Amino acid sequence: MVSFAAWATLAGVLALNAGPMREPDDHSFGTPEHVLVNHLDLTLDVDFAAKVITSEAKLAIERTSQDVSQPLVLDTKGLAIQSVEASADGKTFAKAPFALGKDDPILGQSLTISLPEKVHSVTIRYATGPRATALQWLTPEQTAGKQHPYLFTQSQAIDARTWIPLQDSPGVRITYTARVKVPEALTAVMSAARLPNRLPKGEFSYEMKQSIPPYLIALAVGDLEFRKLGPRTGVYAEPSVLTKAAAEFSEMEEMVTACEALYGPYRWERYDVLVMPPSFPFGGMENPRLTFASPTVLAGDKSLVSLLAHELAHSWSGNLVSNATWRDFWLNEGFTVYLERRIMEAVYGKARADVEAVLGKRSLLREMAELSKPDQILHIELKGRRPDDGLTDVPYEKGALFLKHLEAVYGRVPLDRFLKAYFKRFAFQSITTATFEKYLEERFLKYGIAKAIEANAKEWLYEPGIPSDAPKPVAEALTKVEAHAKAFAAGTTAAADLPAAKLSTQEWLHFLDALPADLGNARMAELDKAFSLTKSGNSEVVFQWLLLAIQHGYEPAYPRLEGFLTEQGRRKFLKPLYEELVKTPAGKERGIAIFRKARPSYHPLSRDTVDGILGWKE
Ligand SMILES: [Zn+2]
């Protein structure tokens, strides 16, 4: 293996898509420093009965080194490769020899394709396998409408390779087109622009002209309808959910405008949101042009729309400027959490953003206490591990806290100017932590060495823990809520005397969280009677309440606990609830009984998480 320094210099000199220097990606077999994929033409035939996508992927490639003996190396996982052809001109194709490498449980298999000296593209015919973790096939019962099946993809972090053979590294950006064939009654949507081609029923054609990392290629197929929200915003959902979703997201256009005012133009033309079926394992996924969002954010009162602000902010941080490897994930998420709070502040006011910042930091401190030192580092080491191991509050909240710290050091206006310039400078590029660090130094050079020392970037980026001068967000509203919680726990305030009607959702969450685990069931019942917490329609509130209920063994909430754990599959909710359950033998038994029923409807990612918590073996 060539040493890193030599390798990076070589790649820097030769990379034809001259961007920032390429760094090795521990999570890809690809060798883009020799042969680079830069465009994909995809045809997909979606077979719900067989739960298989049959596909043809035509990859436009270019040699990026002088060594013309170098093959094309792609990432695959569980794909059944039928044929591979290569072409020197993109028109006439000839069979190309290929070999699949040894199967790695995390990375899958390399697909090495021998190429002629002069090469323009390769075409791969293949079918997805039964363990394609990016694909979730839902039965009609698992959808809101209960009439039609549903399919959606989740490619982040390294699952694009389970449905498309690619250089599946966030450092390799491609454009793509897709032609999709689905059952006639269903609609296919993608993270791309729908082309107005006249096609037979059940066929769709998409194009993504802006270059994106493979983890942002996304497809969903179902009984979907669309409603316009603004000139360039709209929502897709199953028919029965559409009206509720449109009402909840009515401020979407305003959010896009607020973000543009701060960080420069929205570069993806349209911003639509697809409301997912309940088993979606995440809150949202920032697929470009089309955010996938969990229906658990539809609280009915816009109290959970910060999630939308988060996914929208990814249109700048993450999608426009992407992490080059999963070690740099904080560049996607830390920036996005910071931007999200700025959007919330612009649209809903400072008090709301302050509350979110306090809750964010609290959650970070709690998680940090459980994490090993290396995992507390923004530029995390992930070699030999799953990128998902880095999916903690560290990249999100510590990353955001770092930017908040830079804001405190340099001032808000200079930081905004920096961010705007950053998004312009690195637009449609994937960068590393080192590239960010260098750019930060350059841009803030004029503020002098004292400020640079104060900024303390090295400790923030490469050391565990949280630097002692980190911002300490405060929110007056939350301090009041804590006082209420204390008074209630001490028995000096009755539930009926709490100013419940005046509390926002975020304040409610904080109130419940501030209650001790030994209130006693009589006081739990008192709270429940006064505020119908067991019956709450707000997913975050009910989640926080159920945690308390498990801690107390508060039985009246158990039917709801079972319902909540079976009706939705968002990992953020499942993980803490099951973790709380396994703390007692009776709880564990209950957890296993619920999981036995719920498991088939969970997404594989959520399933794996809970398998681990319960020690479940199939
Ligand atoms: Zn995010």
PDB file of N, CA and C in Angstrom, residues 43 136 193 202 240 494:
ATOM      1  N   THR A  43     -31.564   1.332 -14.402  1.00  0.00           N
ATOM      2  CA  THR A  43     -32.939   0.904 -14.650  1.00  0.00           C
ATOM      3  C   THR A  43     -33.298  -0.080 -13.552  1.00  0.00           C
ATOM      4  N   GLN A 136     -36.408  -1.799   2.384  1.00  0.00           N
ATOM      5  CA  GLN A 136     -37.419  -2.324   3.268  1.00  0.00           C
ATOM      6  C   GLN A 136     -38.718  -2.537   2.513  1.00  0.00           C
ATOM      7  N   ALA A 193     -34.991  14.753  -9.783  1.00  0.00           N
ATOM      8  CA  ALA A 193     -36.098  15.447 -10.452  1.00  0.00           C
ATOM      9  C   ALA A 193     -36.863  14.461 -11.313  1.00  0.00           C
ATOM     10  N   GLY A 202     -47.069   3.022 -14.403  1.00  0.00           N
ATOM     11  CA  GLY A 202     -46.170   2.231 -13.567  1.00  0.00           C
ATOM     12  C   GLY A 202     -44.700   2.432 -13.891  1.00  0.00           C
ATOM     13  N   SER A 240     -54.193   8.798   3.145  1.00  0.00           N
ATOM     14  CA  SER A 240     -54.852   9.019   4.436  1.00  0.00           C
ATOM     15  C   SER A 240     -54.052   9.943   5.350  1.00  0.00           C
ATOM     16  N   ALA A 494     -49.533  20.142  43.627  1.00  0.00           N
ATOM     17  CA  ALA A 494     -50.344  19.043  43.098  1.00  0.00           C
ATOM     18  C   ALA A 494     -50.357  19.140  41.584  1.00  0.00           C
TER      19      ALA A 494
END
